[in-house]
Coordinates of C-alpha atoms and ligand atoms in Angstrom, one line a residue:
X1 CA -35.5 17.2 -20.0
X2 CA -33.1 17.0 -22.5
X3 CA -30.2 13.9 -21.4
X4 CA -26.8 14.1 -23.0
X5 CA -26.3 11.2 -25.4
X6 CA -24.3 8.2 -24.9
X7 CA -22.6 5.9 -26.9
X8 CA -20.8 2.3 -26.2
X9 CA -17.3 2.4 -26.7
X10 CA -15.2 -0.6 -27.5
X11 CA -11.7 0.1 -25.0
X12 CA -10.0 -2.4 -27.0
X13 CA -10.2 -0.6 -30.8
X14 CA -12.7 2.8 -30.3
X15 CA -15.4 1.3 -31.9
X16 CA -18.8 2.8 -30.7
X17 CA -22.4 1.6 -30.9
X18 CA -25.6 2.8 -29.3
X19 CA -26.7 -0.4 -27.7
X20 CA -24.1 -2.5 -25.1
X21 CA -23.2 -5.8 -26.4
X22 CA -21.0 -8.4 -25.0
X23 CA -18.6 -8.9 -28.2
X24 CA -17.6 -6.0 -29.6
X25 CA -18.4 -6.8 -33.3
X26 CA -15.4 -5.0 -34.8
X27 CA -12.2 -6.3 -33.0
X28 CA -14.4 -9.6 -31.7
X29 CA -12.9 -8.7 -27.9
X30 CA -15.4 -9.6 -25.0
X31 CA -17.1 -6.9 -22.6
X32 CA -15.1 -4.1 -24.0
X33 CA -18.2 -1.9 -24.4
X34 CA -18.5 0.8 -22.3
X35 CA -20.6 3.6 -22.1
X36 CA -19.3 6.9 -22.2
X37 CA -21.0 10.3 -22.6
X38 CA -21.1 11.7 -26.1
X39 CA -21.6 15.6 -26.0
X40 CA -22.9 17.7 -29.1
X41 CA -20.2 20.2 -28.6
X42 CA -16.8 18.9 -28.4
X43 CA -15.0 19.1 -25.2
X44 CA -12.8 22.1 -24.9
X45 CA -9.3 22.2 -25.1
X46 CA -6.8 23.3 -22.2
X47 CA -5.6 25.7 -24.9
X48 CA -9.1 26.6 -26.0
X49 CA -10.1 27.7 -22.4
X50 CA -6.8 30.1 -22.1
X51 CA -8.3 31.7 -25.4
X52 CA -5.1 30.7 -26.8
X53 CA -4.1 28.5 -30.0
X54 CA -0.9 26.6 -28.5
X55 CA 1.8 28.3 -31.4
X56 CA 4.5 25.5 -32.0
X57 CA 8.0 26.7 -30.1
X58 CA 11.5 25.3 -30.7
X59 CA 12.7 22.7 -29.3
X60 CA 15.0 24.6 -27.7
X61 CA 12.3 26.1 -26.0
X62 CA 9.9 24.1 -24.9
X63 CA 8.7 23.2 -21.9
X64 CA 10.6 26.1 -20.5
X65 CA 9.2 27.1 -16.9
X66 CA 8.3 23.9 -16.3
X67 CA 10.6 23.2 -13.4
X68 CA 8.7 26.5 -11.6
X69 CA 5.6 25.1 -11.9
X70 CA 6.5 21.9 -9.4
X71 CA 5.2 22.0 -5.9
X72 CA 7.0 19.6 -3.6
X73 CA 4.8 18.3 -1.1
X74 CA 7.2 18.4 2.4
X75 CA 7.4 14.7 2.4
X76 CA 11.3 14.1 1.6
X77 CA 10.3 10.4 0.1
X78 CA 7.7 11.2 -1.3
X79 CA 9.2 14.4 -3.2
X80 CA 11.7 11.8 -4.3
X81 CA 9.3 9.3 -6.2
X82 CA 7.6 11.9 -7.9
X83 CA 10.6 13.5 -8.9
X84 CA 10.8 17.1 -7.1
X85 CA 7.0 17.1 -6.2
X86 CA 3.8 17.9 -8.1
X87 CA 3.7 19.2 -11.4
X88 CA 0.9 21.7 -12.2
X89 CA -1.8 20.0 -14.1
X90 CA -0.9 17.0 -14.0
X91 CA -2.8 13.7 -12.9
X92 CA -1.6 11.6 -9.7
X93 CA -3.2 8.1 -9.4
X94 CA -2.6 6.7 -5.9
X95 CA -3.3 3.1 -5.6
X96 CA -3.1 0.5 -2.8
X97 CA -5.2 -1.7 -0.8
X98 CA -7.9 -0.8 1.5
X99 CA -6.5 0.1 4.6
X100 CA -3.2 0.5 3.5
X101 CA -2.7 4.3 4.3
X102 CA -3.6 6.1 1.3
X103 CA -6.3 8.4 3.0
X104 CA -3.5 9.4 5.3
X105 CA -1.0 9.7 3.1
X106 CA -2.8 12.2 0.9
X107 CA -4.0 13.9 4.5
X108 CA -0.5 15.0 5.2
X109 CA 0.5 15.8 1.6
X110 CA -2.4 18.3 1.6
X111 CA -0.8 19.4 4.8
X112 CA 2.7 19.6 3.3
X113 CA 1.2 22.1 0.4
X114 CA -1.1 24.2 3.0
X115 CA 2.3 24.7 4.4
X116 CA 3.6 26.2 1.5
X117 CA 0.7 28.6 1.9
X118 CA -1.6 27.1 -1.0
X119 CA -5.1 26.4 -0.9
X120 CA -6.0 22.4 -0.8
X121 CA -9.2 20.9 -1.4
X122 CA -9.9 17.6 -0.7
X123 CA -13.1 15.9 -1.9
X124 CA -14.0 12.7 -0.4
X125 CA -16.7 9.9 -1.5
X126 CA -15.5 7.7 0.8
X127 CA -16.0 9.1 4.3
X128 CA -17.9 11.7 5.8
X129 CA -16.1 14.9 6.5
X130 CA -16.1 14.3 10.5
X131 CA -14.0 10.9 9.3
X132 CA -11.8 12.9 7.8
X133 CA -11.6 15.1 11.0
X134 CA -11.1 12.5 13.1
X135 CA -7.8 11.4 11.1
X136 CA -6.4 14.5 10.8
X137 CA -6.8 14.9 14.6
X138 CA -4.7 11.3 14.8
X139 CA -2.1 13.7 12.6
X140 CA -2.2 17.0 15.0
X141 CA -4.5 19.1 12.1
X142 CA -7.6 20.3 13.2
X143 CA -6.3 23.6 14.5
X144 CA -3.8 26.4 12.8
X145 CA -3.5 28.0 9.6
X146 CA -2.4 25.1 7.8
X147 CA -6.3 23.1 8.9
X148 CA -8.0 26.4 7.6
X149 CA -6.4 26.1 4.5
X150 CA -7.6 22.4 3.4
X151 CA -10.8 22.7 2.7
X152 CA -13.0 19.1 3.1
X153 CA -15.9 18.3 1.1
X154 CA -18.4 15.0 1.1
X155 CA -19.4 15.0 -2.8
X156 CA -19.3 12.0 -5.2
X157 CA -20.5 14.1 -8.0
X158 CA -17.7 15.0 -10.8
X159 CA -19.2 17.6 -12.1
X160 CA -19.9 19.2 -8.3
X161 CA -16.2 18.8 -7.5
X162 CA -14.7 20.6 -10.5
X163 CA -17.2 23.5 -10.3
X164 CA -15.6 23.9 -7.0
X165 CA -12.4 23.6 -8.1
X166 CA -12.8 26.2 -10.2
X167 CA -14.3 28.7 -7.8
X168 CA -11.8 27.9 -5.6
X169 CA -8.5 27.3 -7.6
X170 CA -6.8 25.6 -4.8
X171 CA -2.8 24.3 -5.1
X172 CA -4.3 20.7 -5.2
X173 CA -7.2 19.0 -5.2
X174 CA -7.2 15.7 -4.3
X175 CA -10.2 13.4 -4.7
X176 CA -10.8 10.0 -2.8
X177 CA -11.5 7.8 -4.6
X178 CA -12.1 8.0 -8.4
X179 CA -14.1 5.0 -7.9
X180 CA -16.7 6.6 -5.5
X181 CA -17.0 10.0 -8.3
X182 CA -19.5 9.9 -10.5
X183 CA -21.1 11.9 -13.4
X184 CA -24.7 13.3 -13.6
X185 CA -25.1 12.6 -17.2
X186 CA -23.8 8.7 -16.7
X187 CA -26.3 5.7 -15.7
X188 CA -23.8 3.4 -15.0
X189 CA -23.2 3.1 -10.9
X190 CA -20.0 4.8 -9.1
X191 CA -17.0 2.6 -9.7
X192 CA -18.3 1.3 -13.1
X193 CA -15.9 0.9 -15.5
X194 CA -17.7 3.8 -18.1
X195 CA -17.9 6.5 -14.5
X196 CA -14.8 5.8 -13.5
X197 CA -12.8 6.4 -17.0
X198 CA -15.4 9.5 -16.9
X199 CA -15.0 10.8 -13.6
X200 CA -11.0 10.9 -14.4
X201 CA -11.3 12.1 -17.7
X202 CA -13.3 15.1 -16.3
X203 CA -11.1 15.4 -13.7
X204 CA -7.9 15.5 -16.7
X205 CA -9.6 18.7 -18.0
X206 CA -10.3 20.2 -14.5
X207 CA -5.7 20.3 -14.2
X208 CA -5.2 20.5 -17.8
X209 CA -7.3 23.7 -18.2
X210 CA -6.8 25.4 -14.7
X211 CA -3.2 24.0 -14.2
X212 CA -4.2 22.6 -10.6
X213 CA -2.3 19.7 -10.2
X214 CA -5.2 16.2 -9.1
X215 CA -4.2 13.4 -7.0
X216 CA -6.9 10.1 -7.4
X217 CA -7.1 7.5 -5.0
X218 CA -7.7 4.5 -6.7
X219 CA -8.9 1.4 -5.2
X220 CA -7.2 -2.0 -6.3
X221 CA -8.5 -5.4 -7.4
X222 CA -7.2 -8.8 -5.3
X223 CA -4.5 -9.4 -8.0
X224 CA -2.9 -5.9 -7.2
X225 CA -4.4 -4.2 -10.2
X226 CA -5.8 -0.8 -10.5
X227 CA -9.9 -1.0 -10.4
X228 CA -11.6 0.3 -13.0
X229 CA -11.1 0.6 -17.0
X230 CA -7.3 -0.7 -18.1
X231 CA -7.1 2.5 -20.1
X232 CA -6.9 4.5 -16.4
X233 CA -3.3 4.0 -16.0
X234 CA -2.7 6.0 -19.6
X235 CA -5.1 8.6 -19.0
X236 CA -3.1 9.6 -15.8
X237 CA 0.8 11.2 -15.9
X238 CA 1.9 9.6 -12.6
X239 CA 0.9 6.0 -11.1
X240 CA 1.8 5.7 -7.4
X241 CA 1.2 2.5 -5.1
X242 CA 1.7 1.8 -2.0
X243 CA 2.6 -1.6 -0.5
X244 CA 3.3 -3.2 2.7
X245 CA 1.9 -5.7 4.6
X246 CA -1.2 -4.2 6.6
X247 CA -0.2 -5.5 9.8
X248 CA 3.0 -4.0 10.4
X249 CA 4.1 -0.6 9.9
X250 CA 6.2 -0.6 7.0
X251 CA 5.0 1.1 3.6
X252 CA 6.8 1.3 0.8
X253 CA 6.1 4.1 -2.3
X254 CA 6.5 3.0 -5.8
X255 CA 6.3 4.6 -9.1
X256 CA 4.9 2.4 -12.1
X257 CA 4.5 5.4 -14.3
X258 CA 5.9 9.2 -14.4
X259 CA 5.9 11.1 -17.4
X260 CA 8.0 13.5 -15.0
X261 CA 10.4 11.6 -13.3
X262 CA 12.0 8.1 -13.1
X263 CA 9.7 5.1 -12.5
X264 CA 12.8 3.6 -10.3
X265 CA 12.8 5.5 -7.4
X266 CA 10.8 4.2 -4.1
X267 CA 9.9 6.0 -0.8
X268 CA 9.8 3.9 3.1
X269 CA 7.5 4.9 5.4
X270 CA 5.9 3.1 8.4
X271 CA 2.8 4.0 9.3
X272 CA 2.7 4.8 13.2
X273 CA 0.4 6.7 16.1
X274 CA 0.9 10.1 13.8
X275 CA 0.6 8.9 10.5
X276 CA 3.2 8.4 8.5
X277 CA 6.7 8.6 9.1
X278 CA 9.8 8.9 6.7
X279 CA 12.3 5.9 7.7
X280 CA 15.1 6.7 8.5
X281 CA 17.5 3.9 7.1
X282 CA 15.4 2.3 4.7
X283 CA 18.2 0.0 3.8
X284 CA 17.9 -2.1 6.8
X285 CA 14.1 -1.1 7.3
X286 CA 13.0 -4.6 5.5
X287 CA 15.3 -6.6 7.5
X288 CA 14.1 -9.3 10.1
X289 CA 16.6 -9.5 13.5
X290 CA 17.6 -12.4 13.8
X291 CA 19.6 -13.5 17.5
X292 CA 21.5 -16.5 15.2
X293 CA 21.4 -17.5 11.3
X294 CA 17.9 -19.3 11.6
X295 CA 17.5 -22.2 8.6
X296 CA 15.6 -21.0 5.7
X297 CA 16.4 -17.2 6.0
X298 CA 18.3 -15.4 3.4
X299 CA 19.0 -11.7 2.7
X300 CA 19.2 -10.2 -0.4
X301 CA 20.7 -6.7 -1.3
X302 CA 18.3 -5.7 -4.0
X303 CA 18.1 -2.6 -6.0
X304 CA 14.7 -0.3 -5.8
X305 CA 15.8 2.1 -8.4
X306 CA 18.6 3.7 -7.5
X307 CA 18.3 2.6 -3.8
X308 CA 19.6 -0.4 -2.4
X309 CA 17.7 -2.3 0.0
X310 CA 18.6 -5.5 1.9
X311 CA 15.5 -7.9 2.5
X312 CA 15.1 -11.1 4.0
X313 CA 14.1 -13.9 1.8
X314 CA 11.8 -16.7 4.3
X315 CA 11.5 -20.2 3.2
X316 CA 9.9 -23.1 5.1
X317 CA 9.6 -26.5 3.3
X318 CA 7.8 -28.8 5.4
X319 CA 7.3 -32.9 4.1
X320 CA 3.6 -33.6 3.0
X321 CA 2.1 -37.0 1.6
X322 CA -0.5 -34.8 -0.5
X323 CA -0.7 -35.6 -4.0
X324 CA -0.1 -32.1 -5.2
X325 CA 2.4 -30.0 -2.8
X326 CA 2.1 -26.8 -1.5
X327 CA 3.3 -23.7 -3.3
X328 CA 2.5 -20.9 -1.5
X329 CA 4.6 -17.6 -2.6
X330 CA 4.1 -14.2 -0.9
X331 CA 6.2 -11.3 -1.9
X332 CA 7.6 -13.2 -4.6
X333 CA 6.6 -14.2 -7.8
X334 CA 4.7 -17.4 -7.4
X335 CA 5.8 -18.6 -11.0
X336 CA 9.2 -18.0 -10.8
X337 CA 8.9 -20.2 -7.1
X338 CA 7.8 -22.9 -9.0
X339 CA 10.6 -22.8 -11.4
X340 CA 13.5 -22.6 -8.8
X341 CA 11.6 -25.8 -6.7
X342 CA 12.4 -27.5 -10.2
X343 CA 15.6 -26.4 -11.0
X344 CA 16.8 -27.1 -7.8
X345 CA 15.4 -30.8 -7.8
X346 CA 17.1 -31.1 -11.4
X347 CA 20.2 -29.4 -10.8
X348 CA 21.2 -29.6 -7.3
X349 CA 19.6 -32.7 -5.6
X350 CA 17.5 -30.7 -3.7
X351 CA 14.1 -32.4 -4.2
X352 CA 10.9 -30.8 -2.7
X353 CA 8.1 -33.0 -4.8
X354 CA 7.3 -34.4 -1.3
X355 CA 7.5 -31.0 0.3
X356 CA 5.0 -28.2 1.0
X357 CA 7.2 -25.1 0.2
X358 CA 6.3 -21.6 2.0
X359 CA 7.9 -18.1 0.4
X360 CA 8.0 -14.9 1.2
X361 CA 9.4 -11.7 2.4
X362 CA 10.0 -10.2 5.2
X363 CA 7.9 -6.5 6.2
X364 CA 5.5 -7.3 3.6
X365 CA 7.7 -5.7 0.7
X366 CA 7.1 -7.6 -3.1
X367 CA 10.0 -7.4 -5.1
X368 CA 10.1 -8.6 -9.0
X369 CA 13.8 -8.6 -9.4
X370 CA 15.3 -11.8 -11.3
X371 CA 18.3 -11.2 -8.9
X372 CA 16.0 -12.7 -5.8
X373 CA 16.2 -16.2 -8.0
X374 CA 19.3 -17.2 -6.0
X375 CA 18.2 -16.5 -2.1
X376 CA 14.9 -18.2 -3.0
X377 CA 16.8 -21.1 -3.9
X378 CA 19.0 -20.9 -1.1
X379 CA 16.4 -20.0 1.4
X380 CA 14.7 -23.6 0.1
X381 CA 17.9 -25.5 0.2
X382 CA 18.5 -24.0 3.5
X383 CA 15.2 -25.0 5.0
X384 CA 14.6 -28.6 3.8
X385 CA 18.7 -29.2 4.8
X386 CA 18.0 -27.2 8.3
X387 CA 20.9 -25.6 8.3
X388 CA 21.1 -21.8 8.3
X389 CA 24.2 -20.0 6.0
X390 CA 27.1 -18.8 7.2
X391 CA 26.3 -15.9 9.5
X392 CA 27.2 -12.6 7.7
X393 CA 26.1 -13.7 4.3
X394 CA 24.3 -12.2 1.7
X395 CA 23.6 -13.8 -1.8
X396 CA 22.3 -12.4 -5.0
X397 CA 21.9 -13.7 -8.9
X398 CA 19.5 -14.5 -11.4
X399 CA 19.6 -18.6 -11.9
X400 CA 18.8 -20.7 -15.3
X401 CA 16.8 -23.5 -16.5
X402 CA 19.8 -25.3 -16.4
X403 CA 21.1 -24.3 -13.0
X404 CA 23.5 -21.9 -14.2
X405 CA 23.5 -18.6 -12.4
X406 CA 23.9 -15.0 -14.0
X407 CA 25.4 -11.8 -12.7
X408 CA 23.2 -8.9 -11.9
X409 CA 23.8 -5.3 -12.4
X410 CA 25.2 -3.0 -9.8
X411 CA 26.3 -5.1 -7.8
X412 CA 29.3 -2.7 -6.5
X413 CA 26.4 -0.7 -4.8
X414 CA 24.4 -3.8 -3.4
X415 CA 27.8 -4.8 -1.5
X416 CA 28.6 -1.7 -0.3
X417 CA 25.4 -1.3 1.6
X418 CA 25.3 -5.0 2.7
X419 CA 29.0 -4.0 4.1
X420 CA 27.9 -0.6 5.7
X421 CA 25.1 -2.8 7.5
X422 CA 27.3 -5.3 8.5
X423 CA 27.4 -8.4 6.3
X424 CA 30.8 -9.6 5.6
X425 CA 30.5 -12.3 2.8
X426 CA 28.4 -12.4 -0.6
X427 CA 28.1 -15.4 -2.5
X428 CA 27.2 -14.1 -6.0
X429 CA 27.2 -15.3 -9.7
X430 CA 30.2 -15.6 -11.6
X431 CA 30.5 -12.5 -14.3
X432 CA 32.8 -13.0 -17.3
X433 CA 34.0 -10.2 -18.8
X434 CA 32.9 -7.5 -16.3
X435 CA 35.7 -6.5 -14.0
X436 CA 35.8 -8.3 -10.3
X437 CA 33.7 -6.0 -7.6
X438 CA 35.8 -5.1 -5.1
X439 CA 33.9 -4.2 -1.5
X440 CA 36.0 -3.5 1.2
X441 CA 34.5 -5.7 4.0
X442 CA 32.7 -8.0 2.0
X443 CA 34.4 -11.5 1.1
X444 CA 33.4 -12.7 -2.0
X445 CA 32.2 -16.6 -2.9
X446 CA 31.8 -16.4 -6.7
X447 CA 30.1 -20.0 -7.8
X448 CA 28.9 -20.8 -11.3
X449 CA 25.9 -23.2 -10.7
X450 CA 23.1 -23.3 -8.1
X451 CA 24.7 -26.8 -6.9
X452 CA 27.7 -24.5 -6.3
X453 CA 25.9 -21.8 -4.3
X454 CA 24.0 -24.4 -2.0
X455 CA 27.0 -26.0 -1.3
X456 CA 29.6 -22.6 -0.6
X457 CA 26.8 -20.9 1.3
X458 CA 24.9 -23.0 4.2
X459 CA 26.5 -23.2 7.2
X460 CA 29.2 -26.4 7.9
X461 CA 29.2 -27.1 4.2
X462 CA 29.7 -31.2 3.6
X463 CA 32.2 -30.2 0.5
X464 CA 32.9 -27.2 -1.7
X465 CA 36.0 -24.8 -1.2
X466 CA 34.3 -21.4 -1.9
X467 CA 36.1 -20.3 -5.2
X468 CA 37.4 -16.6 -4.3
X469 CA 38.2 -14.5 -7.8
Ligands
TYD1 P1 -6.2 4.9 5.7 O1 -5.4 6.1 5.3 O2 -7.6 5.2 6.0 O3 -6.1 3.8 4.5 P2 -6.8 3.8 3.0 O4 -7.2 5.2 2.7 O5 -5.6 3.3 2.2 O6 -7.9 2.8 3.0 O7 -5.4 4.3 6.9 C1 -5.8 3.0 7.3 C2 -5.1 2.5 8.5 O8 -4.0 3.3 9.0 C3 -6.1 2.3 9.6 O9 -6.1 1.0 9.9 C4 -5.6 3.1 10.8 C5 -4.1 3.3 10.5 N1 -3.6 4.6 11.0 C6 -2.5 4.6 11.9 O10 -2.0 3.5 12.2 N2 -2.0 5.8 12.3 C7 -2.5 7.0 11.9 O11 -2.1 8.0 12.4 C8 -3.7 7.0 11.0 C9 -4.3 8.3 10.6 C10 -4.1 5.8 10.6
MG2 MG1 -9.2 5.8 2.3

């Protein structure tokens, strides 16, 4: 029987060789090689399949018709991270961890495009087709026209699953998970790094050449990162993940890549007896209730793209005699935790090198914004001082190795939603040479340093007239 040939490709430079080797001998990069299939005819082109040579068209022109060719999905948020909804042909990655509600997410967007009165099929590798029954009947689909038009099929071989595909041309095809897909003509294992760069590659011709827009679940490693070849988040147009803490029943939807739309905007769901649900003030979704101000809680209005959120920063520092501390960071960048715990013993006599320091946020959310900087600082200083901050307050700013704090941007919009939600006093960075935000509602405490900000914003403050503009 003849076997299609394969060669060892280096992901790092392209470099191939027939034999896998741990170095790759031109670039020098470790375990790079991977083995891909090499065909004797070369694959065909989307245009090459329409019979057509793609004619170049002004710029003027092109890419006319595309705006047509989206599908939304019926799931307001989600509509809103991708940008208006699926684009024909193109690639959908949806990442997230196990258990986090991707399955079911992807259940009710096939839903929301049977709706429409497309075709979907849905090929899973993961679970057996009565699993799959069994969740939609959690989601109220096992009955009606729009269960009759998702078709479900068990199959983990790529080449099985866009054979169908093309028989059946459905409005989307979704596949869970690229990491349980394999090709026939591969040795490697399912979820190997050569079958699952394969499987999607495969899969990229399947949309390309047939215009049926694909949505991959992707699995993810402990550190948050995408399983599978680092070259999977270029093959694909779109990169969704969902996050949330597993436990409770908020889910937030995040772009990381979009060659369609903005990478800023993010979707709230929580995940409840049906599924999931659009929230419906995701602005105060992340928030913790609190009865009074409790020590070591601060609440941040942080951006998401263009939407403001307001999240509670938690910090517990607890004394230890261990020779190395505790510095345990969840929701927030561990590094930049470690930094503040410094800058703060440096610059503001707040000393924690005998402390165990807790961090994190509340609803299981993980923000990267600089602007968090200053209510981790404060939620520390508010913790080990046990005292809580004024009641009403929020804070926001990006703080320096020297303790200096810097403005962030849109601030305007932060305040405005911290007003609408009821906070009543900010303590932010001072910015020079912007003009002075002006929130009805809010009361502003503009400080310079972090010694400033610790001292304005807990509760019963020992010294420090809050500086108003
Ligand atoms: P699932 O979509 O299978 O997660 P993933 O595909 O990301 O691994 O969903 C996992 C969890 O969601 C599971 O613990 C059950 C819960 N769930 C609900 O709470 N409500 C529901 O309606 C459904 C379908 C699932
Ligand atoms: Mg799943």
């Amino acid at each position: 029987m003849s076997r299609t040939q394969s060669r060892f490709v280096c992901q790092s430079c392209g470099a191939a060789v027939v034999r896998w080797e741990g170095q790759c001998r031109t670039c020098g990069e470790w375990n790079t090689l991977v083995e891909t299939v090499v065909r004797d005819a070369p694959r065909p082109r989307p245009a090459a399949v329409a019979g057509v040579a793609p004619a170049p068209v002004p710029l003027s022109h092109a890419g006319e018709g595309d705006a047509q060719s989206r599908r939304p999905v019926g799931i307001g948020e989600l509509d809103r991270v991708l940008g208006g909804g699926l684009v024909a042909g193109s690639v959908v990655l949806l990442g997230g961890e196990p258990g986090i509600g991707k399955s079911t997410l992807l259940l009710q967007v096939a839903a929301g495009v049977a709706a429409t009165g497309a075709t979907v099929l849905y090929a899973t590798g993961e679970e057996s087709t009565s699993q799959v029954r069994l969740r939609a009947a959690r989601l109220g689909l096992t009955t009606g026209a729009i269960a009759d038009a998702i078709r479900v099929v068990a199959e983990t071989g790529v080449g099985r699953i866009t054979d169908l595909a093309r028989a059946d041309r459905p409005g989307l095809l979704v596949v869970d998970s690229v990491q349980t897909v394999a090709s026939e003509e591969l040795d490697g294992p399912p979820g190997s790094v050569g079958q699952v760069r394969e499987a999607t590659l495969r899969l990229m011709e399947l949309a390309k050449g047939e215009d049926i827009p694909v949505v991959l679940v992707g699995h993810v490693t402990k550190d948050g990162t995408l399983a599978g070849p680092k070259t999977l988040e270029h093959l694909v147009d779109v990169v969704l993940s969902v996050e949330g803490d597993r436990t409770g029943g908020l889910r937030l939807l995040r772009a990381t890549k979009n060659r369609y739309g903005s990478t800023e905007e993010v979707g709230v769901f929580e995940m409840g007896e049906k599924g999931l649900t659009e929230v419906a003030d995701p602005a105060r979704a992340f928030l913790a209730e609190h009865e009074v101000p409790a020590p070591g809680s601060v609440v941040a209005p942080i951006l998401e793209g263009s939407r403001p959120l307001l999240v509670e920063v938690q910090a517990l520092v607890a004394p230890t005699s261990a020779p190395s501390p505790r510095r345990t960071a969840s929701g927030v960048d561990p590094n930049r935790l470690a930094l503040l715990v410094a800058v703060l013993g440096r610059r503001a006599g707040i000393g924690l090198a005998a402390h165990d320091v807790y961090a994190n946020l509340a609803g299981g959310l993980s923000v990267t914004e600089p602007g968090l900087d200053l209510p981790l600082a404060l939620a520390l200083a508010s913790s080990l001082r046990d005292r809580p901050l004024v009641a009403g307050t929020v804070a926001i700013g990006e703080v320096g190795l020297l303790g200096e704090l810097r403005a962030v941007g849109g601030l305007d919009r932060r305040l405005r939603e911290a007003a609408r939600l009821g906070f009543v006093r900010a303590v932010v960075p001072r910015s020079p040479g912007r003009p002075a935000v002006q929130v009805p509602g809010i009361e502003l405490v503009v400080v310079g340093t972090l010694a400033d900000a610790v001292r304005a914003a807990l509760a019963d403050g020992q010294a420090g007239q809050p500086r108003r503009p």
